[in-house]
CSV table of C-alpha atoms in Angstrom, one decimal:
chain,number,residue,atom,x,y,z
A,1,UNK,CA,-23.5,130.0,-20.8
A,2,UNK,CA,-22.7,128.3,-24.1
A,3,UNK,CA,-25.0,125.4,-24.1
A,4,UNK,CA,-23.4,123.5,-27.1
A,5,UNK,CA,-19.8,123.9,-25.5
A,6,UNK,CA,-21.0,122.8,-22.2
A,7,UNK,CA,-22.5,119.6,-24.0
A,8,UNK,CA,-19.4,119.0,-26.0
A,9,UNK,CA,-17.1,119.1,-22.6
A,10,UNK,CA,-18.5,115.8,-21.7
A,11,UNK,CA,-19.3,116.7,-18.3
A,12,UNK,CA,-23.1,115.3,-18.6
A,13,UNK,CA,-21.7,111.9,-19.5
A,14,UNK,CA,-19.8,111.9,-16.3
A,15,UNK,CA,-22.8,113.2,-14.3
A,16,UNK,CA,-24.9,110.1,-15.4
A,17,UNK,CA,-21.9,107.9,-14.7
A,18,UNK,CA,-21.7,109.4,-11.3
A,19,UNK,CA,-18.3,110.2,-11.7
A,20,UNK,CA,-18.0,113.7,-10.7
A,21,UNK,CA,-17.2,115.3,-7.6
A,22,UNK,CA,-19.9,116.4,-5.2
A,23,UNK,CA,-19.2,120.0,-6.1
A,24,UNK,CA,-19.4,119.4,-9.8
A,25,UNK,CA,-22.3,117.4,-9.5
A,26,UNK,CA,-24.2,120.3,-7.9
A,27,UNK,CA,-23.4,122.7,-10.6
A,28,UNK,CA,-24.4,120.3,-13.3
A,29,UNK,CA,-27.8,119.8,-11.3
A,30,UNK,CA,-28.3,123.4,-11.2
A,31,UNK,CA,-27.8,123.9,-14.8
A,32,UNK,CA,-30.0,121.0,-15.8
A,33,UNK,CA,-32.7,123.0,-13.9
A,34,UNK,CA,-32.1,125.9,-15.9
A,35,UNK,CA,-31.5,124.6,-19.5
A,36,UNK,CA,-34.2,121.9,-20.7
A,37,UNK,CA,-31.8,121.2,-23.6
A,38,UNK,CA,-29.2,119.9,-21.0
A,39,UNK,CA,-31.8,117.8,-19.3
A,40,UNK,CA,-32.7,116.3,-22.7
A,41,UNK,CA,-29.2,115.5,-23.4
A,42,UNK,CA,-28.8,113.9,-20.0
A,43,UNK,CA,-31.8,111.7,-20.7
A,44,UNK,CA,-30.2,110.6,-24.1
A,45,UNK,CA,-27.1,109.7,-22.3
A,46,UNK,CA,-29.0,107.8,-19.6
A,47,UNK,CA,-30.9,105.7,-22.3
A,48,UNK,CA,-27.6,104.9,-24.1
A,49,UNK,CA,-26.0,103.9,-21.1
A,50,UNK,CA,-29.0,101.8,-20.0
A,51,UNK,CA,-29.2,99.8,-23.3
A,52,UNK,CA,-25.4,99.3,-23.2
A,53,UNK,CA,-25.5,97.9,-19.5
A,54,UNK,CA,-28.5,95.9,-20.1
A,55,UNK,CA,-26.6,94.3,-23.3
A,56,UNK,CA,-24.4,92.7,-21.0
A,57,UNK,CA,-26.8,91.0,-18.8
A,58,UNK,CA,-27.3,87.4,-19.5
A,59,UNK,CA,-30.5,86.6,-21.5
A,60,UNK,CA,-32.0,83.7,-19.9
A,61,UNK,CA,-32.8,84.6,-16.4
A,62,UNK,CA,-34.1,83.0,-13.6
A,63,UNK,CA,-35.0,86.3,-12.2
A,64,UNK,CA,-38.2,88.0,-12.1
A,65,UNK,CA,-40.0,90.7,-10.1
A,66,UNK,CA,-42.3,88.0,-8.6
A,67,UNK,CA,-39.3,86.5,-7.1
A,68,UNK,CA,-37.9,89.7,-5.8
A,69,UNK,CA,-41.2,90.3,-3.9
A,70,UNK,CA,-41.3,86.8,-2.5
A,71,UNK,CA,-37.8,87.2,-1.3
A,72,UNK,CA,-38.8,90.4,0.3
A,73,UNK,CA,-41.7,88.7,2.1
A,74,UNK,CA,-39.3,86.2,3.2
A,75,UNK,CA,-36.5,88.7,4.4
A,76,UNK,CA,-39.0,90.5,6.4
A,77,UNK,CA,-40.7,87.4,7.9
A,78,UNK,CA,-37.3,86.1,8.8
A,79,UNK,CA,-36.4,89.7,10.5
A,80,UNK,CA,-39.5,89.6,12.5
A,81,UNK,CA,-38.8,86.2,14.0
A,82,UNK,CA,-35.0,86.9,14.8
A,83,UNK,CA,-35.0,90.4,16.1
A,84,UNK,CA,-37.2,89.8,18.9
A,85,UNK,CA,-34.8,87.1,20.4
A,86,UNK,CA,-31.8,89.6,20.3
A,87,UNK,CA,-33.7,92.7,21.3
A,88,UNK,CA,-35.7,93.8,24.3
A,89,UNK,CA,-37.2,96.8,22.4
A,90,UNK,CA,-40.7,96.3,22.0
A,91,UNK,CA,-41.0,99.0,19.8
A,92,UNK,CA,-38.6,97.5,17.5
A,93,UNK,CA,-40.7,94.1,17.5
A,94,UNK,CA,-43.5,96.3,16.8
A,95,UNK,CA,-41.7,97.9,14.1
A,96,UNK,CA,-40.5,94.8,12.4
A,97,UNK,CA,-43.8,93.2,12.7
A,98,UNK,CA,-45.4,96.0,11.1
A,99,UNK,CA,-42.8,96.1,8.3
A,100,UNK,CA,-43.4,92.4,7.6
A,101,UNK,CA,-47.1,92.8,7.4
A,102,UNK,CA,-46.7,95.8,5.1
A,103,UNK,CA,-44.5,93.8,2.8
A,104,UNK,CA,-46.7,90.7,3.0
A,105,UNK,CA,-49.7,92.8,2.3
A,106,UNK,CA,-48.3,94.6,-0.7
A,107,UNK,CA,-47.3,91.2,-2.0
A,108,UNK,CA,-50.6,89.9,-1.6
A,109,UNK,CA,-52.2,93.1,-3.1
A,110,UNK,CA,-49.9,92.6,-6.0
A,111,UNK,CA,-50.6,89.0,-6.5
A,112,UNK,CA,-54.4,89.8,-6.2
A,113,UNK,CA,-54.5,92.7,-8.5
A,114,UNK,CA,-52.3,90.5,-11.0
A,115,UNK,CA,-54.7,87.8,-10.6
A,116,UNK,CA,-57.7,90.1,-11.2
A,117,UNK,CA,-56.2,91.5,-14.5
A,118,UNK,CA,-55.5,87.9,-15.6
A,119,UNK,CA,-59.3,86.8,-14.9
A,120,UNK,CA,-60.5,89.8,-16.5
A,121,UNK,CA,-58.6,89.2,-19.6
A,122,UNK,CA,-59.7,85.5,-19.6
A,123,UNK,CA,-63.4,86.4,-19.1
A,124,UNK,CA,-63.0,88.7,-21.9
A,125,UNK,CA,-61.2,86.0,-24.0
A,126,UNK,CA,-64.0,83.6,-23.2
A,127,UNK,CA,-66.7,86.0,-24.3
A,128,UNK,CA,-65.1,86.7,-27.3
A,129,UNK,CA,-64.7,83.3,-28.2
A,130,UNK,CA,-68.4,82.8,-27.5
A,131,UNK,CA,-69.1,85.5,-29.7
A,132,UNK,CA,-67.1,83.8,-32.5
A,133,UNK,CA,-68.7,80.6,-32.0
A,134,UNK,CA,-72.2,82.0,-32.4
A,135,UNK,CA,-70.9,83.9,-35.4
A,136,UNK,CA,-69.7,80.8,-36.8
A,137,UNK,CA,-72.6,78.5,-36.0
A,138,UNK,CA,-74.7,81.2,-37.8
A,139,UNK,CA,-72.6,81.3,-40.8
A,140,UNK,CA,-72.6,77.7,-41.0
A,141,UNK,CA,-76.2,77.4,-41.0
A,142,UNK,CA,-76.6,80.2,-43.6
A,143,UNK,CA,-74.2,78.4,-45.9
A,144,UNK,CA,-76.2,75.3,-45.5
A,145,UNK,CA,-79.3,76.9,-46.1
A,146,UNK,CA,-77.8,78.6,-49.2
A,147,UNK,CA,-76.4,75.5,-50.6
A,148,UNK,CA,-79.7,73.9,-50.1
A,149,UNK,CA,-81.4,76.6,-52.2
A,150,UNK,CA,-78.7,76.4,-54.6
A,151,UNK,CA,-78.9,72.7,-55.2
A,152,UNK,CA,-82.8,72.9,-55.7
A,153,UNK,CA,-82.6,75.6,-58.0
A,154,UNK,CA,-80.1,73.7,-60.1
A,155,UNK,CA,-81.9,70.4,-60.0
A,156,UNK,CA,-82.7,69.5,-63.7
A,157,UNK,CA,-86.4,69.0,-63.5
A,158,UNK,CA,-86.9,72.6,-62.1
A,159,UNK,CA,-89.3,74.8,-64.2
A,160,UNK,CA,-88.2,78.4,-63.9
A,161,UNK,CA,-91.2,81.3,-64.1
A,162,UNK,CA,-90.2,84.9,-64.3
A,163,UNK,CA,-92.8,87.0,-62.9
A,164,UNK,CA,-92.8,90.7,-64.3
A,165,UNK,CA,-93.8,93.9,-62.5
A,166,UNK,CA,-97.4,95.0,-63.1
A,167,UNK,CA,-99.3,98.3,-63.1
A,168,UNK,CA,-98.8,99.2,-59.4
A,169,UNK,CA,-95.1,98.5,-59.5
A,170,UNK,CA,-93.6,98.1,-62.9
A,171,UNK,CA,-90.1,97.9,-61.5
A,172,UNK,CA,-90.8,94.8,-59.5
A,173,UNK,CA,-89.9,91.2,-60.6
A,174,UNK,CA,-89.8,87.8,-58.9
A,175,UNK,CA,-88.9,84.1,-59.9
A,176,UNK,CA,-90.4,81.0,-59.2
A,177,UNK,CA,-88.6,77.7,-59.2
A,178,UNK,CA,-90.9,75.0,-59.3
A,179,UNK,CA,-89.8,71.4,-58.6
A,180,UNK,CA,-92.9,69.6,-59.9
A,181,UNK,CA,-91.8,66.2,-59.0
A,182,UNK,CA,-91.5,67.2,-55.4
A,183,UNK,CA,-94.5,69.9,-55.3
A,184,UNK,CA,-92.1,72.5,-54.2
A,185,UNK,CA,-91.3,75.9,-55.1
A,186,UNK,CA,-88.9,78.5,-54.5
A,187,UNK,CA,-89.8,82.2,-54.8
A,188,UNK,CA,-87.1,84.7,-55.1
A,189,UNK,CA,-88.5,87.8,-54.2
A,190,UNK,CA,-85.5,90.0,-54.2
A,191,UNK,CA,-86.9,92.4,-56.6
A,192,UNK,CA,-90.0,93.5,-54.7
A,193,UNK,CA,-90.0,96.6,-52.4
A,194,UNK,CA,-90.4,96.0,-48.7
A,195,UNK,CA,-94.0,95.7,-48.1
A,196,UNK,CA,-95.6,99.0,-46.0
A,197,UNK,CA,-96.7,98.4,-42.5
A,198,UNK,CA,-99.6,96.3,-42.0
A,199,UNK,CA,-99.5,94.7,-45.2
A,200,UNK,CA,-97.9,91.3,-46.5
A,201,UNK,CA,-97.1,89.8,-50.0
A,202,UNK,CA,-99.2,87.0,-50.8
A,203,UNK,CA,-98.5,84.4,-53.4
A,204,UNK,CA,-101.2,83.0,-55.6
A,205,UNK,CA,-100.9,79.9,-57.9
A,206,UNK,CA,-103.4,80.6,-60.9
A,207,UNK,CA,-105.5,78.5,-63.2
A,208,UNK,CA,-106.2,80.8,-66.5
A,209,UNK,CA,-109.3,79.1,-67.9
A,210,UNK,CA,-111.4,80.1,-66.1
A,211,UNK,CA,-109.1,82.4,-63.5
A,212,UNK,CA,-109.1,80.5,-60.6
A,213,UNK,CA,-106.6,81.8,-58.0
A,214,UNK,CA,-105.4,79.6,-55.0
A,215,UNK,CA,-103.4,81.0,-52.1
A,216,UNK,CA,-99.9,79.5,-51.6
A,217,UNK,CA,-99.5,81.6,-48.5
A,218,UNK,CA,-98.3,84.9,-47.2
A,219,UNK,CA,-94.7,86.1,-47.2
A,220,UNK,CA,-95.0,87.3,-43.6
A,221,UNK,CA,-91.2,87.3,-43.0
A,222,UNK,CA,-90.3,89.3,-46.0
A,223,UNK,CA,-88.5,92.0,-44.2
A,224,UNK,CA,-86.8,89.7,-41.9
A,225,UNK,CA,-85.8,87.2,-44.5
A,226,UNK,CA,-82.0,88.0,-45.6
A,227,UNK,CA,-82.0,86.2,-49.0
A,228,UNK,CA,-85.5,86.9,-49.9
A,229,UNK,CA,-86.0,83.2,-51.0
A,230,UNK,CA,-89.0,81.3,-49.7
A,231,UNK,CA,-89.7,77.6,-50.1
A,232,UNK,CA,-93.4,76.9,-50.3
A,233,UNK,CA,-95.2,73.6,-51.0
A,234,UNK,CA,-97.3,73.7,-54.1
A,235,UNK,CA,-99.4,70.6,-55.2
A,236,UNK,CA,-101.7,72.7,-57.7
A,237,UNK,CA,-101.4,72.3,-61.6
A,238,UNK,CA,-100.3,76.1,-61.7
A,239,UNK,CA,-100.5,77.7,-65.1
A,240,UNK,CA,-99.2,81.1,-63.5
A,241,UNK,CA,-98.2,82.6,-60.4
A,242,UNK,CA,-98.9,86.0,-59.0
A,243,UNK,CA,-97.8,88.0,-56.0
A,244,UNK,CA,-100.2,90.6,-54.6
A,245,UNK,CA,-100.1,93.0,-51.7
A,246,UNK,CA,-102.9,92.2,-49.0
A,247,UNK,CA,-103.7,93.2,-45.4
A,248,UNK,CA,-101.7,91.5,-42.8
A,249,UNK,CA,-102.9,87.9,-42.5
A,250,UNK,CA,-103.6,87.5,-46.0
A,251,UNK,CA,-107.0,87.5,-48.1
A,252,UNK,CA,-109.3,85.0,-49.4
A,253,UNK,CA,-108.9,86.2,-52.8
A,254,UNK,CA,-106.3,88.3,-54.5
A,255,UNK,CA,-106.9,92.1,-54.5
A,256,UNK,CA,-106.2,92.5,-58.2
A,257,UNK,CA,-105.6,96.3,-57.9
A,258,UNK,CA,-102.5,95.5,-55.9
A,259,UNK,CA,-101.1,92.7,-58.2
A,260,UNK,CA,-97.3,93.5,-58.2
A,261,UNK,CA,-95.8,90.7,-60.3
A,262,UNK,CA,-97.3,88.0,-62.5
A,263,UNK,CA,-95.8,85.2,-64.7
A,264,UNK,CA,-97.3,82.3,-66.6
A,265,UNK,CA,-95.7,78.9,-66.6
B,1,UNK,CA,-42.2,116.1,-14.3
B,2,UNK,CA,-41.6,113.3,-16.6
B,3,UNK,CA,-42.8,109.8,-16.3
B,4,UNK,CA,-39.7,108.5,-14.5
B,5,UNK,CA,-39.6,111.2,-12.0
B,6,UNK,CA,-43.4,110.5,-11.3
B,7,UNK,CA,-42.6,106.8,-10.9
B,8,UNK,CA,-39.7,107.6,-8.4
B,9,UNK,CA,-42.1,109.9,-6.6
B,10,UNK,CA,-44.6,107.1,-6.2
B,11,UNK,CA,-41.7,104.6,-5.1
B,12,UNK,CA,-41.0,106.8,-2.5
B,13,UNK,CA,-44.3,106.6,-1.3
B,14,UNK,CA,-44.2,102.8,-1.4
B,15,UNK,CA,-46.3,102.4,-4.7
B,16,UNK,CA,-45.6,98.7,-5.7
B,17,UNK,CA,-46.7,99.3,-9.3
B,18,UNK,CA,-44.2,102.1,-9.5
B,19,UNK,CA,-41.6,99.9,-8.1
B,20,UNK,CA,-42.4,97.4,-10.6
B,21,UNK,CA,-42.1,99.7,-13.6
B,22,UNK,CA,-38.8,101.1,-12.4
B,23,UNK,CA,-37.7,97.4,-11.7
B,24,UNK,CA,-38.6,96.6,-15.4
B,25,UNK,CA,-36.8,99.8,-16.7
B,26,UNK,CA,-33.7,99.1,-14.8
B,27,UNK,CA,-33.3,95.6,-13.9
B,28,UNK,CA,-31.3,94.4,-17.2
B,29,UNK,CA,-28.8,97.3,-16.7
B,30,UNK,CA,-28.4,96.2,-12.9
B,31,UNK,CA,-27.7,92.7,-13.8
B,32,UNK,CA,-25.6,93.4,-16.8
B,33,UNK,CA,-23.5,95.7,-14.3
B,34,UNK,CA,-23.5,93.0,-11.6
B,35,UNK,CA,-22.7,90.1,-14.2
B,36,UNK,CA,-19.6,92.2,-15.6
B,37,UNK,CA,-18.1,92.4,-12.1
B,38,UNK,CA,-18.9,88.9,-10.8
B,39,UNK,CA,-19.0,86.8,-13.8
B,40,UNK,CA,-21.7,84.3,-12.4
B,41,UNK,CA,-25.0,84.7,-13.8
B,42,UNK,CA,-26.7,83.0,-10.2
B,43,UNK,CA,-24.5,85.5,-8.3
B,44,UNK,CA,-25.4,88.3,-10.6
B,45,UNK,CA,-29.3,87.7,-10.2
B,46,UNK,CA,-28.7,87.5,-6.3
B,47,UNK,CA,-27.2,90.9,-6.6
B,48,UNK,CA,-29.9,92.3,-8.6
B,49,UNK,CA,-32.4,91.1,-6.0
B,50,UNK,CA,-30.5,92.7,-3.3
B,51,UNK,CA,-30.0,95.9,-5.3
B,52,UNK,CA,-33.7,96.3,-5.7
B,53,UNK,CA,-34.4,95.5,-2.1
B,54,UNK,CA,-32.1,98.3,-1.2
B,55,UNK,CA,-33.9,100.4,-3.6
B,56,UNK,CA,-37.2,99.9,-2.0
B,57,UNK,CA,-36.1,100.2,1.5
B,58,UNK,CA,-33.9,103.3,0.7
B,59,UNK,CA,-36.0,105.0,-1.9
B,60,UNK,CA,-36.8,107.8,0.6
B,61,UNK,CA,-33.0,108.7,0.9
B,62,UNK,CA,-32.9,109.4,-2.8
B,63,UNK,CA,-33.3,113.0,-3.9
B,64,UNK,CA,-33.0,114.4,-7.5
B,65,UNK,CA,-30.5,117.2,-6.4
B,66,UNK,CA,-28.0,114.4,-5.8
B,67,UNK,CA,-28.1,113.0,-9.3
B,68,UNK,CA,-30.4,110.8,-11.6
B,69,UNK,CA,-32.1,108.0,-10.1
B,70,UNK,CA,-30.5,105.7,-12.8
B,71,UNK,CA,-27.0,106.8,-11.3
B,72,UNK,CA,-28.2,106.3,-8.1
B,73,UNK,CA,-29.2,102.6,-9.0
B,74,UNK,CA,-25.9,102.3,-10.8
B,75,UNK,CA,-24.2,103.1,-7.6
B,76,UNK,CA,-26.0,100.8,-5.4
B,77,UNK,CA,-25.4,98.1,-7.9
B,78,UNK,CA,-21.7,98.6,-8.2
B,79,UNK,CA,-21.3,98.7,-4.3
B,80,UNK,CA,-23.3,95.5,-3.8
B,81,UNK,CA,-21.4,93.5,-6.5
B,82,UNK,CA,-18.1,94.7,-5.2
B,83,UNK,CA,-18.9,93.8,-1.7
B,84,UNK,CA,-19.8,90.4,-2.9
B,85,UNK,CA,-16.2,90.1,-4.6
B,86,UNK,CA,-14.8,90.9,-1.4
B,87,UNK,CA,-16.2,87.6,0.2
B,88,UNK,CA,-13.6,84.8,0.6
B,89,UNK,CA,-15.6,82.1,-1.2
B,90,UNK,CA,-15.8,84.4,-4.2
B,91,UNK,CA,-12.1,85.5,-4.4
B,92,UNK,CA,-10.9,81.9,-4.4
B,93,UNK,CA,-13.2,81.1,-7.2
B,94,UNK,CA,-12.5,83.9,-9.6
B,95,UNK,CA,-8.9,85.2,-9.4
B,96,UNK,CA,-8.3,86.9,-12.6
B,97,UNK,CA,-11.1,89.1,-13.0
B,98,UNK,CA,-9.0,92.0,-13.1
B,99,UNK,CA,-8.2,91.7,-16.7
B,100,UNK,CA,-11.4,91.3,-18.2
B,101,UNK,CA,-14.1,93.9,-19.2
B,102,UNK,CA,-17.4,94.3,-20.4
B,103,UNK,CA,-16.3,93.7,-24.0
B,104,UNK,CA,-15.5,90.2,-23.3
B,105,UNK,CA,-18.9,89.3,-22.3
B,106,UNK,CA,-20.3,90.8,-25.6
B,107,UNK,CA,-17.6,89.2,-27.6
B,108,UNK,CA,-18.2,85.7,-26.1
B,109,UNK,CA,-19.6,84.4,-29.3
B,110,UNK,CA,-21.5,81.2,-27.5
B,111,UNK,CA,-23.0,83.7,-25.1
B,112,UNK,CA,-24.1,86.1,-27.8
B,113,UNK,CA,-26.2,83.6,-29.7
B,114,UNK,CA,-28.6,83.8,-27.0
B,115,UNK,CA,-28.3,87.6,-26.4
B,116,UNK,CA,-30.9,89.4,-28.2
B,117,UNK,CA,-29.9,92.7,-26.8
B,118,UNK,CA,-26.1,92.1,-27.7
B,119,UNK,CA,-26.1,91.3,-31.1
B,120,UNK,CA,-26.5,94.8,-32.7
B,121,UNK,CA,-24.1,96.1,-30.0
B,122,UNK,CA,-21.2,93.7,-30.6
B,123,UNK,CA,-20.3,95.0,-34.0
B,124,UNK,CA,-19.6,98.4,-33.0
B,125,UNK,CA,-18.2,97.6,-29.7
B,126,UNK,CA,-15.5,95.9,-31.5
B,127,UNK,CA,-14.8,98.7,-33.7
B,128,UNK,CA,-14.2,100.8,-30.6
B,129,UNK,CA,-10.6,101.9,-29.9
B,130,UNK,CA,-9.2,99.9,-26.8
B,131,UNK,CA,-8.9,103.2,-24.8
B,132,UNK,CA,-12.7,103.7,-25.2
B,133,UNK,CA,-13.5,100.3,-24.2
B,134,UNK,CA,-11.2,100.9,-21.0
B,135,UNK,CA,-12.9,104.3,-20.4
B,136,UNK,CA,-16.6,102.9,-20.7
B,137,UNK,CA,-15.7,100.0,-18.5
B,138,UNK,CA,-14.1,102.1,-15.9
B,139,UNK,CA,-16.8,104.9,-16.0
B,140,UNK,CA,-19.9,103.2,-16.3
B,141,UNK,CA,-19.3,99.5,-15.1
B,142,UNK,CA,-16.8,100.0,-12.4
B,143,UNK,CA,-17.8,103.3,-11.1
B,144,UNK,CA,-14.5,105.1,-11.1
B,145,UNK,CA,-14.3,108.9,-10.4
B,146,UNK,CA,-13.0,111.0,-12.8
B,147,UNK,CA,-9.8,111.6,-11.1
B,148,UNK,CA,-9.4,107.6,-10.6
B,149,UNK,CA,-9.9,107.2,-14.2
B,150,UNK,CA,-7.3,109.7,-15.0
B,151,UNK,CA,-4.8,108.0,-12.6
B,152,UNK,CA,-5.4,104.4,-13.9
B,153,UNK,CA,-5.2,105.4,-17.5
B,154,UNK,CA,-2.7,108.2,-17.1
B,155,UNK,CA,-4.6,110.5,-18.9
B,156,UNK,CA,-5.2,114.3,-17.9
B,157,UNK,CA,-8.1,115.0,-16.1
B,158,UNK,CA,-9.8,117.1,-18.7
B,159,UNK,CA,-9.2,114.7,-21.4
B,160,UNK,CA,-11.0,112.0,-19.7
B,161,UNK,CA,-14.6,113.9,-20.0
B,162,UNK,CA,-14.1,114.8,-23.7
B,163,UNK,CA,-12.6,111.4,-24.6
B,164,UNK,CA,-15.4,109.4,-22.8
B,165,UNK,CA,-18.0,111.7,-24.6
B,166,UNK,CA,-16.5,110.8,-28.0
B,167,UNK,CA,-16.3,107.2,-27.2
B,168,UNK,CA,-19.9,107.2,-26.0
B,169,UNK,CA,-20.8,109.1,-29.2
B,170,UNK,CA,-19.5,106.0,-31.5
B,171,UNK,CA,-21.8,104.0,-29.6
B,172,UNK,CA,-24.9,106.4,-30.5
B,173,UNK,CA,-25.4,105.1,-34.2
B,174,UNK,CA,-26.8,101.7,-33.1
B,175,UNK,CA,-28.1,102.0,-29.5
B,176,UNK,CA,-30.9,104.3,-30.5
């Protein structure tokens, strides 16, 4: 069979319309099963006719699938009530009863599953929302924190003390911002490597003549801290600042072999 | 088996999800055909409801060997809509429907503004030859047989097929 010629004859268009005689219809069906190209053409025609006929439907419709189901429930309930009055056949009563309950059941099932789906979507949205709220709160507090640090560092009476890397770690560096009026320092330790397990960095205030170290505390949250800037109270008349690596908990006096950075005021 | 065939099979097993899917696929076509015949939106929607109730109740009687599922629905729709026009109340209200066809609906400008589906279609439906409009109306919207079309339009039987194909091909550009 010449497929192209067959398609060109226009018989498939009439097949989709349902305009052929029963005999012609049967023949087309047999050919469709034999030639996939014909089946594809039928589907193309069908989709075209579907669009065309759909375009004629009014756009603003009251109609919906839900309404249809409700009508179906109504109808079967009505039948279930009316039929027994007209008929003595108990089979029929049973049948319509079953039919009614089937449709009602189907409707309920549909409604419940629709509801579940909506509920799931809602739950998901709520949890997403919560997540976003948390992220937002986190971001806000981070921002406040950073703004706070920045405004402190920019304060005009701040003394800036760069700390240089020492023998054990020449690459290291740190910076102290000292607000003498408020007895506060901010130390930026971004330039230090993460301390090995069981060790912490300890910050010292130093007096040079004679060399007197005073501990300003351990940076025990070094790894967890995101911006690596710590705020520490300092009431000393410091002449220099140093950072050493010490065993967990810190030491009474600095282990000078583990002096990472040092800087004079 | 493609998706539509699978849905039809499930519909025949009374699967309400498959019913909803098929309903979604064809409801506008059903309403369109019905609206073109009765020219009343409320009535067209009532007919759509009736059609799908029949589809649900009689799905078991459909067989692909008799034709496309879409064609089956088209037939139910036309018959249901034409039955409605035979009711007494209807014929009084709408007397001169015979002269109208689906193109009027698409050309009705006040209607068209609201009609998202129809906007792209209007232009090239207008360009169709009058004979094409008549052919498409009779074949797809009214469900005339090839023979009936041939008699109504005084056109040789074989010409109906090829002419209709050419007319539909004109629509191809924008519908796909």
